Structures are given as structure tokens and as C-alpha cells.
């Protein structure tokens, strides 16, 4: 009986002092300590707001350097209107002169063939007939070359404002062939590439035009009759010769024309037309090779 009472008492004591597992964990194990948060709390009291001012906003990014450094591009950004950089010269006058030169060269070539076959005597040296044939082929090739000159000519170039907060763009209009409808191309300002600057060509064209239109009788009144006649004939010959070779360079060797490459296609820009700032504006905006 005594043993039974001792066993029962030990069992009750062990059971009464056994705590639940959640309480034992809270008492026996230390609670984790968290570092204080670094986030600041904003109070709506006026004094607290003065101690912790709101950080100032960043200034809006400025315009790109290529825009801010060019007056034409700045004007487009400010006014949101296109600016004309180039317009071709009178197309009718150009086509008339071009095809006149082409017909003249082709006519000389064909007449050389005809002359070599009909009018060259048989007793002439052996090289005379081949010489006329060579001249005929040369002039005919020049005529064919001039005929294809008015191909892919630019009519206008404009800088247009950006759309949907994008970059500035260039709008080019041109004709692939004469008398056809214009083709319009729109590209970024740095996409086209020119073969050379237009400003030096414009200056040379202006000087050639001044020499062509200069009066050949200026200053001849103080000379004697014979000297006046000789000087007048010399000036007339020099003016006509210079004008002929300038026209020959323009229509045969493309003097005064710049090639602009857009999307892999080459277009022709005639410096005899209108150029903003005499070509300086387009030289700044379009890069050169």
C-alpha cells in the first residue's frame, strides 16, 4: 500500500509540472532581436516637417548635345515646325539644258560615223577612218552618260520635329526618274551620309557665275581703238571658253553635285539650288564620308 502511494504521488508531480511545448519554448529560448529599421517616419507636424525636408526632384534631362549645339535643330525643337534645308533648282531649265547637251554629244558621235563612212577619201592614211570611229564612239558614250544624269535627284530636304518624344528626323523628297511622282523618305538626322561638303562647291559655283555674267566692256574706254578691239576679243574668248568648260564639267563630270546615301540608295543633290546658310546648315547636320 505504501509503495502504491509513492508511485502515484511521483506520477502526479511529474504531470503537474510539465508545461506545454509552446510555453517551454518561450521561456527557455531567447527571443530574436531585430535591428531597428532605417526607414524614417514622416510626421505631419510642421516642426517635424521642417527637420526632415522632402528631397528635391532631379532636373529634367536637357536636350541632346547635337540638338543644343545647332541653331537649326534648336529652332525645330522650339517651333515644332519643319525647316527647309535644300530645294533643287528649276527642274525644267535643268532638264532642257541636260537633254540639249546629250543630244548635241550624241549627234556629233553619229555624224562622225557618217563622215567616216561617206566623206573620208580612200587615199587618206589608214588611221583617219579609225580616228573618226573612235571619236564617234566617244561622243556617243558621252551623250548616253548625260542622258542618265537626271536619275534619282533630290527635290527637297527638310528637318522635321520628332513624333512621340522621339528623335529629330530628315524628310527627303526626290524623283527616281524625270517626270515621275516624287518619292518621300523619312530617316533619322544622322542616318544619311554625303560624299563631300556643299559649302566649297557653292562658293565655286558663285564665283563661276560671277565670271560668266561679268561685263567684258568694263574699263575699255581708256584704251586705244586697236587695243580695245584686241582686249575685247580676248575677254570674250575667255568668257565663252570658261562658260563652256563649266557647263561641260557640270553635265558630264557632275560638277556641283553631291551624292547623299540613304538606306543604301544614292541620291543626287545639286548645289545650284537653294541651300540654307549657303550650305553650312546641311554640312553641320548631315555627316560626310
mmCIF file of C-alpha atoms in Angstrom:
data_model
loop_
_atom_site.group_PDB
_atom_site.id
_atom_site.type_symbol
_atom_site.label_atom_id
_atom_site.label_comp_id
_atom_site.label_asym_id
_atom_site.label_seq_id
_atom_site.Cartn_x
_atom_site.Cartn_y
_atom_site.Cartn_z
ATOM 1 C CA UNK A 1 0.000 0.000 0.000
ATOM 2 C CA UNK A 2 2.866 2.390 0.828
ATOM 3 C CA UNK A 3 4.633 1.604 -2.447
ATOM 4 C CA UNK A 4 1.500 2.267 -4.397
ATOM 5 C CA UNK A 5 1.073 5.676 -2.793
ATOM 6 C CA UNK A 6 4.654 6.702 -3.519
ATOM 7 C CA UNK A 7 4.331 5.766 -7.201
ATOM 8 C CA UNK A 8 1.070 7.605 -7.550
ATOM 9 C CA UNK A 9 2.468 10.748 -5.955
ATOM 10 C CA UNK A 10 5.559 10.750 -8.212
ATOM 11 C CA UNK A 11 3.406 10.407 -11.270
ATOM 12 C CA UNK A 12 1.170 13.316 -10.247
ATOM 13 C CA UNK A 13 4.137 15.561 -9.513
ATOM 14 C CA UNK A 14 5.740 14.880 -12.900
ATOM 15 C CA UNK A 15 2.497 15.502 -14.694
ATOM 16 C CA UNK A 16 1.625 18.706 -12.846
ATOM 17 C CA UNK A 17 4.978 20.443 -13.551
ATOM 18 C CA UNK A 18 5.196 19.555 -17.246
ATOM 19 C CA UNK A 19 4.417 22.743 -19.222
ATOM 20 C CA UNK A 20 3.106 22.887 -22.775
ATOM 21 C CA UNK A 21 5.712 22.934 -25.522
ATOM 22 C CA UNK A 22 4.857 26.488 -26.675
ATOM 23 C CA UNK A 23 5.385 27.885 -23.156
ATOM 24 C CA UNK A 24 8.611 25.993 -22.689
ATOM 25 C CA UNK A 25 9.948 27.435 -25.960
ATOM 26 C CA UNK A 26 9.015 30.988 -24.973
ATOM 27 C CA UNK A 27 10.655 30.700 -21.523
ATOM 28 C CA UNK A 28 13.760 28.620 -22.192
ATOM 29 C CA UNK A 29 14.794 30.000 -25.612
ATOM 30 C CA UNK A 30 15.726 33.721 -26.083
ATOM 31 C CA UNK A 31 13.563 35.802 -28.384
ATOM 32 C CA UNK A 32 15.340 37.013 -31.569
ATOM 33 C CA UNK A 33 16.430 40.645 -31.536
ATOM 34 C CA UNK A 34 15.782 42.557 -34.798
ATOM 35 C CA UNK A 35 17.867 45.577 -35.821
ATOM 36 C CA UNK A 36 15.929 48.825 -35.776
ATOM 37 C CA UNK A 37 14.595 49.826 -39.174
ATOM 38 C CA UNK A 38 16.429 52.555 -41.105
ATOM 39 C CA UNK A 39 13.271 53.872 -42.667
ATOM 40 C CA UNK A 40 12.279 57.264 -41.490
ATOM 41 C CA UNK A 41 8.758 58.077 -40.426
ATOM 42 C CA UNK A 42 7.210 61.228 -41.763
ATOM 43 C CA UNK A 43 5.090 63.142 -39.292
ATOM 44 C CA UNK A 44 2.612 65.735 -40.368
ATOM 45 C CA UNK A 45 3.556 68.188 -37.667
ATOM 46 C CA UNK A 46 5.018 71.434 -39.024
ATOM 47 C CA UNK A 47 8.075 71.253 -36.774
ATOM 48 C CA UNK A 48 8.902 67.703 -37.775
ATOM 49 C CA UNK A 49 8.472 68.568 -41.448
ATOM 50 C CA UNK A 50 10.999 71.338 -41.091
ATOM 51 C CA UNK A 51 13.540 68.940 -39.589
ATOM 52 C CA UNK A 52 13.139 66.389 -42.353
ATOM 53 C CA UNK A 53 12.572 68.259 -45.649
ATOM 54 C CA UNK A 54 11.489 66.348 -48.714
ATOM 55 C CA UNK A 55 14.329 65.650 -51.139
ATOM 56 C CA UNK A 56 14.324 67.940 -54.185
ATOM 57 C CA UNK A 57 13.404 66.447 -57.559
ATOM 58 C CA UNK A 58 16.053 65.868 -60.163
ATOM 59 C CA UNK A 59 16.055 68.338 -63.006
ATOM 60 C CA UNK A 60 14.697 67.034 -66.289
ATOM 61 C CA UNK A 61 17.446 65.871 -68.664
ATOM 62 C CA UNK A 62 18.368 68.526 -71.195
ATOM 63 C CA UNK A 63 18.218 68.215 -74.955
ATOM 64 C CA UNK A 64 20.903 66.100 -76.633
ATOM 65 C CA UNK A 65 24.142 67.848 -77.393
ATOM 66 C CA UNK A 66 23.708 67.573 -81.167
ATOM 67 C CA UNK A 67 20.412 69.463 -80.844
ATOM 68 C CA UNK A 68 21.553 72.152 -78.424
ATOM 69 C CA UNK A 69 24.688 72.903 -80.441
ATOM 70 C CA UNK A 70 22.914 73.546 -83.765
ATOM 71 C CA UNK A 71 20.656 76.599 -84.277
ATOM 72 C CA UNK A 72 18.558 74.907 -86.969
ATOM 73 C CA UNK A 73 17.768 71.898 -84.788
ATOM 74 C CA UNK A 74 17.023 74.153 -81.823
ATOM 75 C CA UNK A 75 14.536 76.082 -83.958
ATOM 76 C CA UNK A 76 12.785 72.870 -84.992
ATOM 77 C CA UNK A 77 12.516 71.766 -81.354
ATOM 78 C CA UNK A 78 11.253 75.190 -80.236
ATOM 79 C CA UNK A 79 8.702 75.841 -83.011
ATOM 80 C CA UNK A 80 7.729 72.224 -83.783
ATOM 81 C CA UNK A 81 7.719 73.133 -87.485
ATOM 82 C CA UNK A 82 9.828 71.760 -90.374
ATOM 83 C CA UNK A 83 12.843 73.732 -91.614
ATOM 84 C CA UNK A 84 13.819 73.587 -95.297
ATOM 85 C CA UNK A 85 17.498 72.781 -95.843
ATOM 86 C CA UNK A 86 17.590 72.284 -99.613
ATOM 87 C CA UNK A 87 15.424 72.776 -102.698
ATOM 88 C CA UNK A 88 16.505 71.806 -106.201
ATOM 89 C CA UNK A 89 16.925 74.426 -108.959
ATOM 90 C CA UNK A 90 14.335 74.940 -111.667
ATOM 91 C CA UNK A 91 13.802 71.378 -112.953
ATOM 92 C CA UNK A 92 12.536 72.413 -116.388
ATOM 93 C CA UNK A 93 15.571 74.552 -117.090
ATOM 94 C CA UNK A 94 17.906 71.836 -115.837
ATOM 95 C CA UNK A 95 16.271 69.100 -117.901
ATOM 96 C CA UNK A 96 16.237 71.280 -121.024
ATOM 97 C CA UNK A 97 19.935 72.048 -120.770
ATOM 98 C CA UNK A 98 20.813 68.469 -119.876
ATOM 99 C CA UNK A 99 18.993 66.875 -122.779
ATOM 100 C CA UNK A 100 20.293 69.569 -125.146
ATOM 101 C CA UNK A 101 23.852 68.632 -124.235
ATOM 102 C CA UNK A 102 23.039 64.940 -124.519
ATOM 103 C CA UNK A 103 21.511 65.373 -127.974
ATOM 104 C CA UNK A 104 24.446 67.502 -129.134
ATOM 105 C CA UNK A 105 27.026 64.952 -127.978
ATOM 106 C CA UNK A 106 25.085 62.041 -129.486
ATOM 107 C CA UNK A 107 24.635 63.976 -132.729
ATOM 108 C CA UNK A 108 28.383 64.626 -133.008
ATOM 109 C CA UNK A 109 29.046 60.936 -132.450
ATOM 110 C CA UNK A 110 26.578 59.785 -135.081
ATOM 111 C CA UNK A 111 27.866 62.360 -137.584
ATOM 112 C CA UNK A 112 31.406 61.081 -137.008
ATOM 113 C CA UNK A 113 30.258 57.606 -138.036
ATOM 114 C CA UNK A 114 28.536 59.001 -141.082
ATOM 115 C CA UNK A 115 31.541 61.168 -142.049
ATOM 116 C CA UNK A 116 33.982 58.279 -141.659
ATOM 117 C CA UNK A 117 31.930 56.103 -143.975
ATOM 118 C CA UNK A 118 30.915 58.617 -146.645
ATOM 119 C CA UNK A 119 33.328 61.536 -146.816
ATOM 120 C CA UNK A 120 36.738 60.125 -145.922
ATOM 121 C CA UNK A 121 38.611 59.506 -149.204
ATOM 122 C CA UNK A 122 40.131 56.137 -149.782
ATOM 123 C CA UNK A 123 43.617 57.609 -150.319
ATOM 124 C CA UNK A 124 43.734 59.009 -146.769
ATOM 125 C CA UNK A 125 46.125 57.359 -144.290
ATOM 126 C CA UNK A 126 44.883 54.195 -142.614
ATOM 127 C CA UNK A 127 44.413 55.823 -139.185
ATOM 128 C CA UNK A 128 41.941 58.530 -140.325
ATOM 129 C CA UNK A 129 38.861 56.319 -140.512
ATOM 130 C CA UNK A 130 39.536 54.574 -137.150
ATOM 131 C CA UNK A 131 40.085 58.014 -135.618
ATOM 132 C CA UNK A 132 36.664 59.218 -136.741
ATOM 133 C CA UNK A 133 35.114 55.978 -135.499
ATOM 134 C CA UNK A 134 36.807 56.412 -132.118
ATOM 135 C CA UNK A 135 35.514 59.984 -131.839
ATOM 136 C CA UNK A 136 32.054 58.763 -132.791
ATOM 137 C CA UNK A 137 32.052 56.138 -130.024
ATOM 138 C CA UNK A 138 33.432 58.644 -127.505
ATOM 139 C CA UNK A 139 30.810 61.319 -128.184
ATOM 140 C CA UNK A 140 28.027 58.754 -128.297
ATOM 141 C CA UNK A 141 29.112 57.396 -124.891
ATOM 142 C CA UNK A 142 29.190 60.947 -123.509
ATOM 143 C CA UNK A 143 25.677 61.551 -124.822
ATOM 144 C CA UNK A 144 24.363 58.350 -123.243
ATOM 145 C CA UNK A 145 26.103 59.289 -119.997
ATOM 146 C CA UNK A 146 24.434 62.723 -119.948
ATOM 147 C CA UNK A 147 21.028 61.199 -120.715
ATOM 148 C CA UNK A 148 21.063 59.259 -117.444
ATOM 149 C CA UNK A 149 22.179 62.251 -115.330
ATOM 150 C CA UNK A 150 18.689 63.320 -114.104
ATOM 151 C CA UNK A 151 18.175 59.999 -112.290
ATOM 152 C CA UNK A 152 17.496 59.876 -108.507
ATOM 153 C CA UNK A 153 17.631 63.616 -107.933
ATOM 154 C CA UNK A 154 16.649 65.099 -104.564
ATOM 155 C CA UNK A 155 13.973 67.800 -104.767
ATOM 156 C CA UNK A 156 13.784 68.902 -101.096
ATOM 157 C CA UNK A 157 15.399 68.122 -97.739
ATOM 158 C CA UNK A 158 13.675 69.171 -94.503
ATOM 159 C CA UNK A 159 14.301 68.733 -90.790
ATOM 160 C CA UNK A 160 11.025 67.721 -89.172
ATOM 161 C CA UNK A 161 10.171 67.597 -85.439
ATOM 162 C CA UNK A 162 10.169 64.331 -83.569
ATOM 163 C CA UNK A 163 6.981 62.341 -83.058
ATOM 164 C CA UNK A 164 6.061 60.597 -79.805
ATOM 165 C CA UNK A 165 9.057 62.097 -77.937
ATOM 166 C CA UNK A 166 11.468 60.542 -80.405
ATOM 167 C CA UNK A 167 14.487 61.987 -82.200
ATOM 168 C CA UNK A 168 14.521 64.620 -84.911
ATOM 169 C CA UNK A 169 14.218 63.334 -88.444
ATOM 170 C CA UNK A 170 15.055 64.284 -92.014
ATOM 171 C CA UNK A 171 12.430 64.189 -94.750
ATOM 172 C CA UNK A 172 13.827 63.806 -98.264
ATOM 173 C CA UNK A 173 11.783 64.016 -101.437
ATOM 174 C CA UNK A 174 13.168 63.037 -104.809
ATOM 175 C CA UNK A 175 12.424 61.546 -108.223
ATOM 176 C CA UNK A 176 13.978 58.297 -109.306
ATOM 177 C CA UNK A 177 13.358 59.233 -112.940
ATOM 178 C CA UNK A 178 12.326 62.510 -114.609
ATOM 179 C CA UNK A 179 8.622 63.297 -114.866
ATOM 180 C CA UNK A 180 7.683 60.599 -112.357
ATOM 181 C CA UNK A 181 5.971 61.059 -109.000
ATOM 182 C CA UNK A 182 8.133 62.129 -106.065
ATOM 183 C CA UNK A 183 9.365 59.564 -103.557
ATOM 184 C CA UNK A 184 9.382 60.545 -99.876
ATOM 185 C CA UNK A 185 11.945 59.191 -97.409
ATOM 186 C CA UNK A 186 11.989 59.811 -93.643
ATOM 187 C CA UNK A 187 15.055 58.929 -91.596
ATOM 188 C CA UNK A 188 16.993 59.975 -88.501
ATOM 189 C CA UNK A 189 19.218 63.023 -88.808
ATOM 190 C CA UNK A 190 22.433 61.029 -88.566
ATOM 191 C CA UNK A 191 21.462 58.237 -90.985
ATOM 192 C CA UNK A 192 22.243 59.940 -94.380
ATOM 193 C CA UNK A 193 25.861 60.340 -95.474
ATOM 194 C CA UNK A 194 27.205 62.840 -98.049
ATOM 195 C CA UNK A 195 30.290 62.380 -100.173
ATOM 196 C CA UNK A 196 31.576 65.929 -99.514
ATOM 197 C CA UNK A 197 30.649 69.314 -98.077
ATOM 198 C CA UNK A 198 28.408 71.615 -100.080
ATOM 199 C CA UNK A 199 29.800 74.975 -98.901
ATOM 200 C CA UNK A 200 33.033 74.870 -101.012
ATOM 201 C CA UNK A 201 31.050 73.838 -104.083
ATOM 202 C CA UNK A 202 28.580 76.674 -103.579
ATOM 203 C CA UNK A 203 31.425 79.190 -103.359
ATOM 204 C CA UNK A 204 32.975 77.849 -106.571
ATOM 205 C CA UNK A 205 29.632 77.948 -108.379
ATOM 206 C CA UNK A 206 29.042 81.546 -107.258
ATOM 207 C CA UNK A 207 32.491 82.575 -108.478
ATOM 208 C CA UNK A 208 31.947 80.875 -111.851
ATOM 209 C CA UNK A 209 28.562 82.592 -112.233
ATOM 210 C CA UNK A 210 30.113 85.958 -111.382
ATOM 211 C CA UNK A 211 32.823 85.476 -114.016
ATOM 212 C CA UNK A 212 30.239 84.407 -116.602
ATOM 213 C CA UNK A 213 27.979 87.410 -116.037
ATOM 214 C CA UNK A 214 30.775 89.968 -115.714
ATOM 215 C CA UNK A 215 30.732 92.756 -118.286
ATOM 216 C CA UNK A 216 33.546 92.337 -120.809
ATOM 217 C CA UNK A 217 33.451 96.018 -121.836
ATOM 218 C CA UNK A 218 34.328 97.363 -118.392
ATOM 219 C CA UNK A 219 37.411 99.605 -118.457
ATOM 220 C CA UNK A 220 37.879 99.565 -122.233
ATOM 221 C CA UNK A 221 37.090 103.263 -122.768
ATOM 222 C CA UNK A 222 40.573 104.412 -121.784
ATOM 223 C CA UNK A 223 42.295 102.189 -124.355
ATOM 224 C CA UNK A 224 43.076 102.952 -127.956
ATOM 225 C CA UNK A 225 40.948 101.606 -130.783
ATOM 226 C CA UNK A 226 43.228 98.708 -131.706
ATOM 227 C CA UNK A 227 43.993 97.807 -128.072
ATOM 228 C CA UNK A 228 40.303 97.981 -127.232
ATOM 229 C CA UNK A 229 39.396 95.551 -130.026
ATOM 230 C CA UNK A 230 42.142 93.097 -129.026
ATOM 231 C CA UNK A 231 41.203 93.244 -125.318
ATOM 232 C CA UNK A 232 37.519 92.849 -126.100
ATOM 233 C CA UNK A 233 38.114 89.755 -128.255
ATOM 234 C CA UNK A 234 40.405 88.245 -125.605
ATOM 235 C CA UNK A 235 37.823 88.787 -122.855
ATOM 236 C CA UNK A 236 35.003 87.404 -124.992
ATOM 237 C CA UNK A 237 37.002 84.293 -125.866
ATOM 238 C CA UNK A 238 37.977 83.725 -122.229
ATOM 239 C CA UNK A 239 34.402 84.156 -121.009
ATOM 240 C CA UNK A 240 32.902 81.826 -123.599
ATOM 241 C CA UNK A 241 35.591 79.190 -123.071
ATOM 242 C CA UNK A 242 35.222 79.286 -119.301
ATOM 243 C CA UNK A 243 31.440 79.036 -119.563
ATOM 244 C CA UNK A 244 31.695 76.080 -121.952
ATOM 245 C CA UNK A 245 34.040 74.105 -119.702
ATOM 246 C CA UNK A 246 31.979 74.888 -116.611
ATOM 247 C CA UNK A 247 28.874 73.545 -118.329
ATOM 248 C CA UNK A 248 30.831 70.534 -119.542
ATOM 249 C CA UNK A 249 32.019 69.803 -116.004
ATOM 250 C CA UNK A 250 28.517 70.209 -114.640
ATOM 251 C CA UNK A 251 26.728 67.929 -117.105
ATOM 252 C CA UNK A 252 29.461 65.347 -117.781
ATOM 253 C CA UNK A 253 31.586 65.195 -114.613
ATOM 254 C CA UNK A 254 28.731 66.111 -112.223
ATOM 255 C CA UNK A 255 30.488 69.236 -111.004
ATOM 256 C CA UNK A 256 28.446 70.885 -108.252
ATOM 257 C CA UNK A 257 26.566 67.702 -107.395
ATOM 258 C CA UNK A 258 26.876 65.823 -104.100
ATOM 259 C CA UNK A 259 25.815 62.231 -103.543
ATOM 260 C CA UNK A 260 23.667 61.552 -100.471
ATOM 261 C CA UNK A 261 23.301 57.921 -99.427
ATOM 262 C CA UNK A 262 20.060 56.993 -97.627
ATOM 263 C CA UNK A 263 19.320 53.375 -96.670
ATOM 264 C CA UNK A 264 21.910 52.139 -99.146
ATOM 265 C CA UNK A 265 20.492 54.145 -102.090
ATOM 266 C CA UNK A 266 22.481 57.056 -103.542
ATOM 267 C CA UNK A 267 20.658 60.284 -104.414
ATOM 268 C CA UNK A 268 21.999 63.419 -106.131
ATOM 269 C CA UNK A 269 21.931 66.891 -104.585
ATOM 270 C CA UNK A 270 22.523 69.827 -106.960
ATOM 271 C CA UNK A 271 24.370 72.687 -105.268
ATOM 272 C CA UNK A 272 22.958 75.127 -107.828
ATOM 273 C CA UNK A 273 19.676 75.028 -105.914
ATOM 274 C CA UNK A 274 18.642 76.694 -102.649
ATOM 275 C CA UNK A 275 20.760 75.764 -99.639
ATOM 276 C CA UNK A 276 20.101 77.144 -96.165
ATOM 277 C CA UNK A 277 23.032 79.296 -94.961
ATOM 278 C CA UNK A 278 24.744 78.652 -98.332
ATOM 279 C CA UNK A 279 25.220 75.007 -97.441
ATOM 280 C CA UNK A 280 26.637 75.406 -93.938
ATOM 281 C CA UNK A 281 23.443 74.148 -92.259
ATOM 282 C CA UNK A 282 23.252 70.897 -94.210
ATOM 283 C CA UNK A 283 27.005 70.351 -93.753
ATOM 284 C CA UNK A 284 26.532 70.502 -89.976
ATOM 285 C CA UNK A 285 23.521 68.206 -89.854
ATOM 286 C CA UNK A 286 24.432 65.517 -92.416
ATOM 287 C CA UNK A 287 27.735 63.771 -91.863
ATOM 288 C CA UNK A 288 30.341 63.360 -94.603
ATOM 289 C CA UNK A 289 32.348 60.315 -95.597
#
